[in-house]
mmCIF file of C-alpha atoms and ligand atoms in Angstrom:
data_model
loop_
_atom_site.group_PDB
_atom_site.id
_atom_site.type_symbol
_atom_site.label_atom_id
_atom_site.label_comp_id
_atom_site.label_asym_id
_atom_site.label_seq_id
_atom_site.Cartn_x
_atom_site.Cartn_y
_atom_site.Cartn_z
ATOM 1 C CA MET R 907 -14.098 7.142 -1.629
ATOM 2 C CA ALA R 908 -14.459 3.491 -0.909
ATOM 3 C CA THR R 909 -13.982 1.748 2.387
ATOM 4 C CA PRO R 910 -12.155 -1.586 2.130
ATOM 5 C CA LEU R 911 -14.422 -4.605 2.412
ATOM 6 C CA SER R 912 -14.425 -6.453 5.716
ATOM 7 C CA ALA R 913 -13.180 -10.035 5.650
ATOM 8 C CA ASP R 914 -16.770 -11.328 5.631
ATOM 9 C CA ARG R 915 -17.913 -9.019 2.826
ATOM 10 C CA LEU R 916 -14.814 -9.815 0.813
ATOM 11 C CA VAL R 917 -15.449 -13.547 0.950
ATOM 12 C CA ALA R 918 -19.157 -13.042 0.246
ATOM 13 C CA ALA R 919 -18.426 -10.896 -2.814
ATOM 14 C CA LEU R 920 -15.970 -13.432 -4.231
ATOM 15 C CA ARG R 921 -18.372 -16.343 -3.675
ATOM 16 C CA ALA R 922 -21.242 -14.391 -5.242
ATOM 17 C CA GLU R 923 -19.117 -13.966 -8.363
ATOM 18 C CA GLY R 924 -18.829 -17.743 -8.621
ATOM 19 C CA LEU R 925 -15.477 -18.395 -6.975
ATOM 20 C CA THR R 926 -14.611 -21.183 -4.581
ATOM 21 C CA VAL R 927 -12.823 -19.413 -1.734
ATOM 22 C CA HIS R 928 -10.342 -21.097 0.610
ATOM 23 C CA GLU R 929 -9.455 -19.369 3.861
ATOM 24 C CA ARG R 930 -5.866 -19.700 5.027
ATOM 25 C CA ASP R 931 -5.728 -20.071 8.840
ATOM 26 C CA GLY R 932 -5.243 -16.719 10.552
ATOM 27 C CA TRP R 933 -5.935 -14.574 7.473
ATOM 28 C CA ARG R 934 -8.694 -12.504 9.086
ATOM 29 C CA SER R 935 -6.314 -10.858 11.541
ATOM 30 C CA HIS R 936 -3.245 -10.915 9.278
ATOM 31 C CA SER R 937 -2.151 -7.465 8.107
ATOM 32 C CA ARG R 938 0.507 -4.777 8.132
ATOM 33 C CA ASP R 939 -1.711 -2.156 9.785
ATOM 34 C CA THR R 940 -0.375 -2.457 13.328
ATOM 35 C CA ALA R 941 3.278 -2.841 12.335
ATOM 36 C CA THR R 942 3.219 0.221 10.083
ATOM 37 C CA GLY R 943 0.746 2.301 12.079
ATOM 38 C CA LYS R 944 -1.110 2.929 8.801
ATOM 39 C CA SER R 945 -4.515 1.500 8.123
ATOM 40 C CA PHE R 946 -5.677 0.178 4.769
ATOM 41 C CA GLY R 947 -8.002 2.401 2.753
ATOM 42 C CA PRO R 948 -9.739 4.248 1.331
ATOM 43 C CA VAL R 949 -9.381 1.916 -1.661
ATOM 44 C CA TYR R 950 -9.070 3.214 -5.227
ATOM 45 C CA GLY R 951 -8.405 0.133 -7.311
ATOM 46 C CA ILE R 952 -6.893 -3.261 -7.930
ATOM 47 C CA LEU R 953 -3.388 -4.436 -8.742
ATOM 48 C CA ILE R 954 -2.664 -7.767 -10.466
ATOM 49 C CA HIS R 955 0.644 -9.629 -9.949
ATOM 50 C CA HIS R 956 2.379 -12.868 -10.784
ATOM 51 C CA THR R 957 4.390 -14.402 -7.934
ATOM 52 C CA ALA R 958 7.469 -15.260 -10.050
ATOM 53 C CA GLY R 959 7.516 -18.614 -8.300
ATOM 54 C CA HIS R 960 5.713 -21.856 -7.576
ATOM 55 C CA ASN R 961 4.187 -23.275 -4.376
ATOM 56 C CA ASP R 962 4.408 -19.846 -2.783
ATOM 57 C CA ARG R 963 1.124 -19.472 -0.915
ATOM 58 C CA GLU R 964 2.919 -19.626 2.456
ATOM 59 C CA LEU R 965 5.555 -17.213 1.197
ATOM 60 C CA CYS R 966 2.764 -14.777 0.322
ATOM 61 C CA TYR R 967 1.340 -15.240 3.813
ATOM 62 C CA TRP R 968 4.574 -14.902 5.801
ATOM 63 C CA GLY R 969 6.635 -12.753 3.458
ATOM 64 C CA ARG R 970 10.412 -12.729 3.223
ATOM 65 C CA SER R 971 13.119 -11.499 5.582
ATOM 66 C CA ASP R 972 13.261 -8.198 3.683
ATOM 67 C CA LEU R 973 9.511 -7.904 3.104
ATOM 68 C CA PRO R 974 7.117 -9.093 5.815
ATOM 69 C CA GLY R 975 3.780 -10.621 4.854
ATOM 70 C CA PRO R 976 1.017 -10.542 4.002
ATOM 71 C CA LEU R 977 2.190 -9.949 0.415
ATOM 72 C CA CYS R 978 -1.313 -9.849 -1.095
ATOM 73 C CA HIS R 979 -5.000 -10.024 -0.245
ATOM 74 C CA SER R 980 -5.545 -13.246 -2.157
ATOM 75 C CA TRP R 981 -3.217 -15.847 -3.597
ATOM 76 C CA LEU R 982 -4.390 -17.750 -6.671
ATOM 77 C CA GLY R 983 -2.748 -21.116 -7.164
ATOM 78 C CA LYS R 984 -2.056 -22.722 -10.484
ATOM 79 C CA THR R 985 -4.100 -25.729 -9.372
ATOM 80 C CA ASP R 986 -4.749 -25.027 -5.663
ATOM 81 C CA GLY R 987 -7.503 -22.462 -6.201
ATOM 82 C CA LEU R 988 -8.062 -19.112 -4.514
ATOM 83 C CA TRP R 989 -6.839 -18.532 -0.958
ATOM 84 C CA MET R 990 -7.506 -15.586 1.332
ATOM 85 C CA ILE R 991 -4.329 -14.101 2.811
ATOM 86 C CA SER R 992 -5.437 -10.718 4.225
ATOM 87 C CA SER R 993 -8.307 -8.235 4.141
ATOM 88 C CA LYS R 994 -6.325 -5.236 5.321
ATOM 89 C CA ARG R 995 -2.956 -3.673 4.616
ATOM 90 C CA ALA R 996 -0.668 -5.983 2.594
ATOM 91 C CA ASN R 997 2.843 -5.533 1.164
ATOM 92 C CA HIS R 998 2.054 -6.121 -2.493
ATOM 93 C CA ALA R 999 2.308 -2.827 -4.329
ATOM 94 C CA GLY R 1000 5.180 -0.926 -2.760
ATOM 95 C CA LEU R 1001 5.860 2.507 -4.160
ATOM 96 C CA VAL R 1002 3.918 3.126 -7.348
ATOM 97 C CA ASP R 1003 3.273 6.094 -9.605
ATOM 98 C CA ALA R 1004 0.840 8.545 -7.964
ATOM 99 C CA ASP R 1005 -0.481 9.447 -11.438
ATOM 100 C CA VAL R 1006 -1.482 5.813 -11.971
ATOM 101 C CA ILE R 1007 -3.355 5.747 -8.656
ATOM 102 C CA ALA R 1008 -5.135 8.952 -9.650
ATOM 103 C CA ALA R 1009 -6.106 7.418 -13.003
ATOM 104 C CA LEU R 1010 -7.436 4.255 -11.340
ATOM 105 C CA ARG R 1011 -9.442 6.417 -8.971
ATOM 106 C CA ALA R 1012 -10.824 8.501 -11.842
ATOM 107 C CA GLU R 1013 -11.130 5.435 -14.114
ATOM 108 C CA SER R 1014 -9.303 7.316 -16.849
ATOM 109 C CA ALA R 1015 -6.624 6.036 -19.228
ATOM 110 C CA LEU R 1016 -3.497 4.846 -17.430
ATOM 111 C CA PRO R 1017 -0.524 7.191 -17.825
ATOM 112 C CA HIS R 1018 3.064 5.990 -18.192
ATOM 113 C CA ASP R 1019 4.401 4.768 -14.871
ATOM 114 C CA ASP R 1020 7.583 6.806 -14.666
ATOM 115 C CA GLN R 1021 7.692 7.519 -10.930
ATOM 116 C CA ALA R 1022 7.575 5.522 -7.694
ATOM 117 C CA ASN R 1023 6.230 8.165 -5.360
ATOM 118 C CA ALA R 1024 3.067 6.876 -3.675
ATOM 119 C CA ASP R 1025 2.442 3.937 -1.349
ATOM 120 C CA GLY R 1026 0.136 1.603 -3.275
ATOM 121 C CA ASN R 1027 -0.344 -0.535 -0.164
ATOM 122 C CA ASP R 1028 -2.511 2.272 1.239
ATOM 123 C CA CYS R 1029 -5.236 2.017 -1.339
ATOM 124 C CA LEU R 1030 -5.005 -0.958 -3.723
ATOM 125 C CA TYR R 1031 -6.259 -4.529 -3.450
ATOM 126 C CA GLY R 1032 -3.671 -7.053 -4.594
ATOM 127 C CA LEU R 1033 -3.940 -10.486 -6.195
ATOM 128 C CA GLU R 1034 -0.843 -12.677 -6.487
ATOM 129 C CA ILE R 1035 -1.162 -15.304 -9.226
ATOM 130 C CA GLU R 1036 1.124 -18.318 -8.928
ATOM 131 C CA ASN R 1037 3.235 -18.250 -12.078
ATOM 132 C CA LEU R 1038 6.946 -18.085 -12.871
ATOM 133 C CA GLY R 1039 6.320 -15.045 -15.052
ATOM 134 C CA THR R 1040 8.793 -16.208 -17.663
ATOM 135 C CA GLY R 1041 6.293 -16.057 -20.488
ATOM 136 C CA LYS R 1042 6.875 -19.815 -20.875
ATOM 137 C CA ASP R 1043 4.936 -20.827 -17.761
ATOM 138 C CA PRO R 1044 1.293 -21.134 -18.832
ATOM 139 C CA TYR R 1045 -1.675 -19.829 -16.866
ATOM 140 C CA PRO R 1046 -4.202 -22.681 -16.896
ATOM 141 C CA ALA R 1047 -7.532 -21.436 -18.318
ATOM 142 C CA LYS R 1048 -9.256 -22.154 -14.997
ATOM 143 C CA GLN R 1049 -6.705 -20.115 -13.043
ATOM 144 C CA TYR R 1050 -6.935 -17.167 -15.438
ATOM 145 C CA ARG R 1051 -10.749 -17.264 -15.265
ATOM 146 C CA GLU R 1052 -10.547 -17.191 -11.472
ATOM 147 C CA ALA R 1053 -8.333 -14.102 -11.678
ATOM 148 C CA VAL R 1054 -10.935 -12.405 -13.888
ATOM 149 C CA LEU R 1055 -13.712 -13.358 -11.441
ATOM 150 C CA TRP R 1056 -11.678 -12.080 -8.474
ATOM 151 C CA ALA R 1057 -11.179 -8.669 -10.052
ATOM 152 C CA ALA R 1058 -14.767 -8.525 -11.317
ATOM 153 C CA ALA R 1059 -16.132 -9.331 -7.853
ATOM 154 C CA LEU R 1060 -14.303 -6.399 -6.290
ATOM 155 C CA CYS R 1061 -15.273 -4.038 -9.113
ATOM 156 C CA ARG R 1062 -18.912 -5.101 -8.885
ATOM 157 C CA VAL R 1063 -19.240 -4.653 -5.141
ATOM 158 C CA HIS R 1064 -17.494 -1.252 -5.211
ATOM 159 C CA GLY R 1065 -19.366 -0.059 -8.305
ATOM 160 C CA TRP R 1066 -16.122 0.212 -10.276
ATOM 161 C CA SER R 1067 -15.513 -0.543 -13.942
ATOM 162 C CA GLU R 1068 -12.599 -2.540 -15.367
ATOM 163 C CA ARG R 1069 -10.681 0.730 -15.534
ATOM 164 C CA SER R 1070 -10.035 0.464 -11.803
ATOM 165 C CA ILE R 1071 -7.613 -2.395 -12.558
ATOM 166 C CA ALA R 1072 -3.900 -2.217 -13.353
ATOM 167 C CA GLY R 1073 -1.067 -4.684 -13.641
ATOM 168 C CA HIS R 1074 1.880 -4.103 -11.322
ATOM 169 C CA LYS R 1075 3.913 -3.549 -14.527
ATOM 170 C CA GLU R 1076 1.631 -0.610 -15.352
ATOM 171 C CA ALA R 1077 2.017 1.019 -11.936
ATOM 172 C CA GLN R 1078 5.674 0.734 -10.904
ATOM 173 C CA PRO R 1079 8.675 1.381 -13.171
ATOM 174 C CA GLY R 1080 10.748 -1.764 -13.707
ATOM 175 C CA LYS R 1081 8.002 -4.253 -12.825
ATOM 176 C CA VAL R 1082 7.049 -6.869 -15.421
ATOM 177 C CA ASP R 1083 4.136 -8.611 -13.722
ATOM 178 C CA PRO R 1084 1.771 -10.036 -14.649
ATOM 179 C CA SER R 1085 3.123 -11.721 -17.783
ATOM 180 C CA PHE R 1086 -0.251 -11.733 -19.593
ATOM 181 C CA ASP R 1087 -1.785 -8.861 -21.534
ATOM 182 C CA MET R 1088 -3.590 -6.407 -19.250
ATOM 183 C CA ASP R 1089 -5.812 -4.823 -21.932
ATOM 184 C CA THR R 1090 -7.220 -8.271 -22.659
ATOM 185 C CA PHE R 1091 -7.596 -8.916 -18.928
ATOM 186 C CA ARG R 1092 -9.572 -5.678 -18.464
ATOM 187 C CA ALA R 1093 -11.744 -6.552 -21.467
ATOM 188 C CA ASP R 1094 -12.419 -9.964 -19.893
ATOM 189 C CA VAL R 1095 -13.425 -8.325 -16.584
ATOM 190 C CA LYS R 1096 -15.696 -5.949 -18.497
ATOM 191 C CA LYS R 1097 -17.443 -8.940 -20.105
ATOM 192 C CA GLN R 1098 -17.791 -10.596 -16.710
ATOM 193 C CA LEU R 1099 -19.300 -7.428 -15.220
ATOM 194 C CA ALA R 1100 -21.854 -7.394 -18.019
ATOM 195 C CA ALA R 1101 -22.858 -10.963 -17.115
ATOM 196 C CA LYS R 1102 -24.882 -11.740 -14.014
ATOM 197 C CA PRO R 1103 -22.778 -12.407 -10.907
ATOM 198 C CA GLY R 1104 -22.170 -16.112 -10.620
ATOM 199 C CA ALA R 1105 -22.754 -16.644 -14.339
ATOM 200 C CA PRO R 1106 -19.471 -16.825 -16.239
ATOM 201 C CA ALA R 1107 -19.052 -14.476 -19.171
ATOM 202 C CA ARG R 1108 -19.200 -16.063 -22.638
ATOM 203 C CA PRO R 1109 -16.912 -16.766 -24.310
ATOM 204 C CA LEU R 1110 -14.870 -17.905 -21.352
ATOM 205 C CA PRO R 1111 -11.753 -15.802 -20.907
ATOM 206 C CA THR R 1112 -8.308 -17.220 -21.628
ATOM 207 C CA PRO R 1113 -4.996 -15.423 -21.122
ATOM 208 C CA SER R 1114 -3.352 -13.722 -24.036
ATOM 209 C CA THR R 1115 0.337 -12.998 -24.309
ATOM 210 C CA PRO R 1116 1.551 -9.396 -24.451
ATOM 211 C CA ARG R 1117 1.977 -7.937 -27.933
ATOM 212 C CA VAL R 1118 4.703 -5.817 -29.450
ATOM 213 C CA ASP R 1119 3.766 -3.728 -32.467
ATOM 214 C CA LEU R 1120 6.673 -3.924 -34.914
ATOM 215 C CA SER R 1121 6.110 -0.592 -36.618
ATOM 216 C CA ARG R 1122 5.860 1.266 -33.302
ATOM 217 C CA LEU R 1123 9.012 -0.472 -32.067
ATOM 218 C CA ILE R 1124 10.903 0.501 -35.225
ATOM 219 C CA ALA R 1125 9.725 4.091 -34.751
ATOM 220 C CA ALA R 1126 11.116 4.007 -31.188
ATOM 221 C CA ALA R 1127 14.420 2.488 -32.373
ATOM 222 C CA LYS R 1128 14.806 5.385 -34.808
ATOM 223 C CA ALA R 1129 13.491 8.247 -32.651
ATOM 224 C CA ASP R 1130 14.881 7.494 -29.176
ATOM 225 C CA PRO R 1131 18.682 7.146 -29.749
ATOM 226 C CA PRO R 1132 19.253 10.621 -31.233
ATOM 227 C CA ALA R 1133 16.812 12.279 -28.800
ATOM 228 C CA LYS R 1134 17.375 13.431 -25.226
ATOM 229 C CA GLN R 1135 18.427 10.688 -22.766
ATOM 230 C CA GLY R 1136 15.344 8.772 -21.639
ATOM 231 C CA HIS R 1137 13.180 9.806 -24.619
ATOM 232 C CA VAL R 1138 10.136 7.530 -24.816
ATOM 233 C CA THR R 1139 8.248 6.648 -28.010
ATOM 234 C CA TYR R 1140 6.687 3.268 -27.200
ATOM 235 C CA ARG R 1141 7.083 2.380 -23.544
ATOM 236 C CA ALA R 1142 5.186 -0.899 -23.235
ATOM 237 C CA GLY R 1143 6.772 -2.546 -26.275
ATOM 238 C CA VAL R 1144 10.286 -1.344 -25.499
ATOM 239 C CA ASN R 1145 9.994 -2.613 -21.926
ATOM 240 C CA LEU R 1146 9.056 -6.090 -23.155
ATOM 241 C CA VAL R 1147 11.965 -6.151 -25.609
ATOM 242 C CA GLU R 1148 14.467 -4.799 -23.074
ATOM 243 C CA ASN R 1149 13.359 -7.346 -20.508
ATOM 244 C CA ALA R 1150 13.936 -10.118 -23.074
ATOM 245 C CA LEU R 1151 17.389 -8.734 -23.956
ATOM 246 C CA VAL R 1152 18.303 -8.734 -20.246
ATOM 247 C CA LYS R 1153 17.281 -12.382 -19.983
ATOM 248 C CA GLU R 1154 19.432 -13.178 -23.034
ATOM 249 C CA GLY R 1155 22.389 -11.603 -21.222
ATOM 250 C CA LEU R 1156 22.704 -8.919 -23.912
ATOM 251 C CA LEU R 1157 21.640 -5.875 -21.885
ATOM 252 C CA ALA R 1158 22.516 -4.848 -18.323
ATOM 253 C CA LYS R 1159 19.462 -4.762 -16.084
ATOM 254 C CA THR R 1160 20.099 -1.118 -15.140
ATOM 255 C CA TYR R 1161 19.326 -0.091 -18.726
ATOM 256 C CA ALA R 1162 16.018 -1.961 -18.894
ATOM 257 C CA GLY R 1163 12.584 -0.806 -17.854
ATOM 258 C CA ASP R 1164 12.711 2.910 -18.644
ATOM 259 C CA GLY R 1165 10.775 2.420 -21.892
ATOM 260 C CA SER R 1166 13.368 4.281 -23.919
ATOM 261 C CA TYR R 1167 15.014 2.558 -26.907
ATOM 262 C CA GLY R 1168 18.312 4.369 -26.383
ATOM 263 C CA THR R 1169 21.733 3.704 -27.925
ATOM 264 C CA THR R 1170 22.494 0.983 -25.332
ATOM 265 C CA THR R 1171 19.296 -0.864 -26.166
ATOM 266 C CA LYS R 1172 20.022 -0.470 -29.876
ATOM 267 C CA ALA R 1173 23.504 -1.956 -29.410
ATOM 268 C CA ALA R 1174 22.023 -4.831 -27.363
ATOM 269 C CA TYR R 1175 19.456 -5.529 -30.085
ATOM 270 C CA ALA R 1176 22.233 -5.586 -32.704
ATOM 271 C CA ARG R 1177 23.967 -8.255 -30.585
ATOM 272 C CA TRP R 1178 20.711 -10.225 -30.616
ATOM 273 C CA GLN R 1179 20.525 -9.925 -34.423
ATOM 274 C CA ARG R 1180 24.115 -11.212 -34.751
ATOM 275 C CA SER R 1181 23.545 -14.132 -32.353
ATOM 276 C CA VAL R 1182 22.686 -17.577 -33.690
ATOM 277 C CA ALA R 1183 19.337 -17.588 -31.860
ATOM 278 C CA GLY R 1184 18.527 -14.133 -33.234
ATOM 279 C CA GLY R 1185 19.153 -15.141 -36.841
ATOM 280 C CA GLY R 1186 22.926 -14.706 -37.303
ATOM 281 C CA TYR R 1187 22.666 -11.444 -39.239
ATOM 282 C CA THR R 1188 25.793 -9.568 -40.278
ATOM 283 C CA GLY R 1189 26.706 -6.083 -41.477
ATOM 284 C CA THR R 1190 23.904 -3.588 -41.920
ATOM 285 C CA ALA R 1191 21.304 -6.321 -41.362
ATOM 286 C CA ALA R 1192 22.404 -6.248 -37.694
ATOM 287 C CA ASP R 1193 21.908 -2.545 -37.148
ATOM 288 C CA GLY R 1194 19.875 -2.673 -33.924
ATOM 289 C CA ILE R 1195 16.644 -1.710 -35.703
ATOM 290 C CA PRO R 1196 14.264 -4.637 -35.122
ATOM 291 C CA GLY R 1197 13.020 -6.668 -38.059
ATOM 292 C CA SER R 1198 10.045 -8.969 -38.074
ATOM 293 C CA ALA R 1199 11.999 -12.243 -38.065
ATOM 294 C CA SER R 1200 14.478 -11.371 -35.311
ATOM 295 C CA LEU R 1201 11.733 -9.877 -33.132
ATOM 296 C CA LYS R 1202 9.506 -12.941 -33.551
ATOM 297 C CA ARG R 1203 12.433 -15.145 -32.509
ATOM 298 C CA LEU R 1204 12.930 -13.008 -29.390
ATOM 299 C CA GLY R 1205 9.207 -13.063 -28.587
ATOM 300 C CA ALA R 1206 8.999 -16.840 -28.987
ATOM 301 C CA ARG R 1207 11.682 -17.215 -26.313
ATOM 302 C CA HIS R 1208 10.295 -14.602 -23.907
ATOM 303 C CA GLY R 1209 6.538 -14.730 -24.088
ATOM 304 C CA PHE R 1210 5.368 -11.949 -26.389
ATOM 305 C CA THR R 1211 3.844 -11.963 -29.846
ATOM 306 C CA VAL R 1212 4.589 -9.552 -32.677
ATOM 307 C CA THR R 1213 1.958 -7.546 -34.510
ATOM 308 C CA SER R 1214 2.417 -4.970 -37.237
HETATM 309 ZN ZN1 ZN K 2651 3.969 -7.467 -8.376
#
C-alpha cells in the first residue's frame, strides 16, 4: 500500500529524475477530494493519457462543464514543458477495469480491459500529454522523454517497476489514449529506472507508433465472425483497426472498441478494401479479411504500423 506523495515530495521526485517542473498557480490545493468526499489513495499505479487537443493546460486545470478539474496530476505540453496541476484526487481515469488495477498493483501482466467497474481516480496517478491523438500529430522527442521521466520518477520513489504503468486505452474499454505504443513506453521507463536518477537512459527514448500484427489480425477476422457475439482473438490490434474504420466513416462508433472482429467489422473492412484509398479491390479481393497492402494503407492514415 502506497500513500500518495505530498505536493512537495512529488515535485522533488520529478526534479530528482531530471525534469524541469513548472507549478501552475493554485495547484497545491486543487483537487476533487472535498467535492467528492473521497480522498486520493492508496495509490497502485500510473495512467498515461493524451489530451486529444492543443493548448489545453488550463482545460486540464479547470475541467469542462461535464467534468470538473483537475483532469490530471501533471500536464505535459508539446513545447511548454511539464506543469503541476494537482497532487490529490483528479478526474483523469474515470471508471476502469478493476482487474487492470489489480494487475498494476501486483505488477503482473495486464488483462484485457473489458469492464468499467472501479474508480481509477481513487488510486492512479495521471499524466495528460498534449497531443491530438490522431496518430498524425507527432510527440516531439523531448516531450516523450519527459513523459518517460515523469513515470520513472513516480515508480522510483514508490519502489515500483514499469509494470505499474498502463495507458488509459489499456484500462478502460473504448479509450484509445495514448496514441503511442505502451509496451515501448514501459520498456523506456525500465531503461530509465536502470539508469541513475537525473541521468537520462541511453539510448534516449523516442515514441514508437502502435503495431498491428497482420497474421494475428487475419486470425481474428476468420475466428470472430462465426463465433459467439463479442468473441475476442486479438483485442489490441482489432481496436486499432476498428478505430481507424470509424474515422474513415466506414464503421459506426458503437461497434468499435470491443476488440472483436465481428461480421460488422468485417463488412466495414470490405468497404475499406473497395474504397479508392483502401486500394479499390473488387470481388473476392474485398472480402473483409485484411491483406498487407490494404492494412498498411489504413495504418499510414491512422497512425499504426503493420508487422507480420
Ligand atoms: Zn485518457
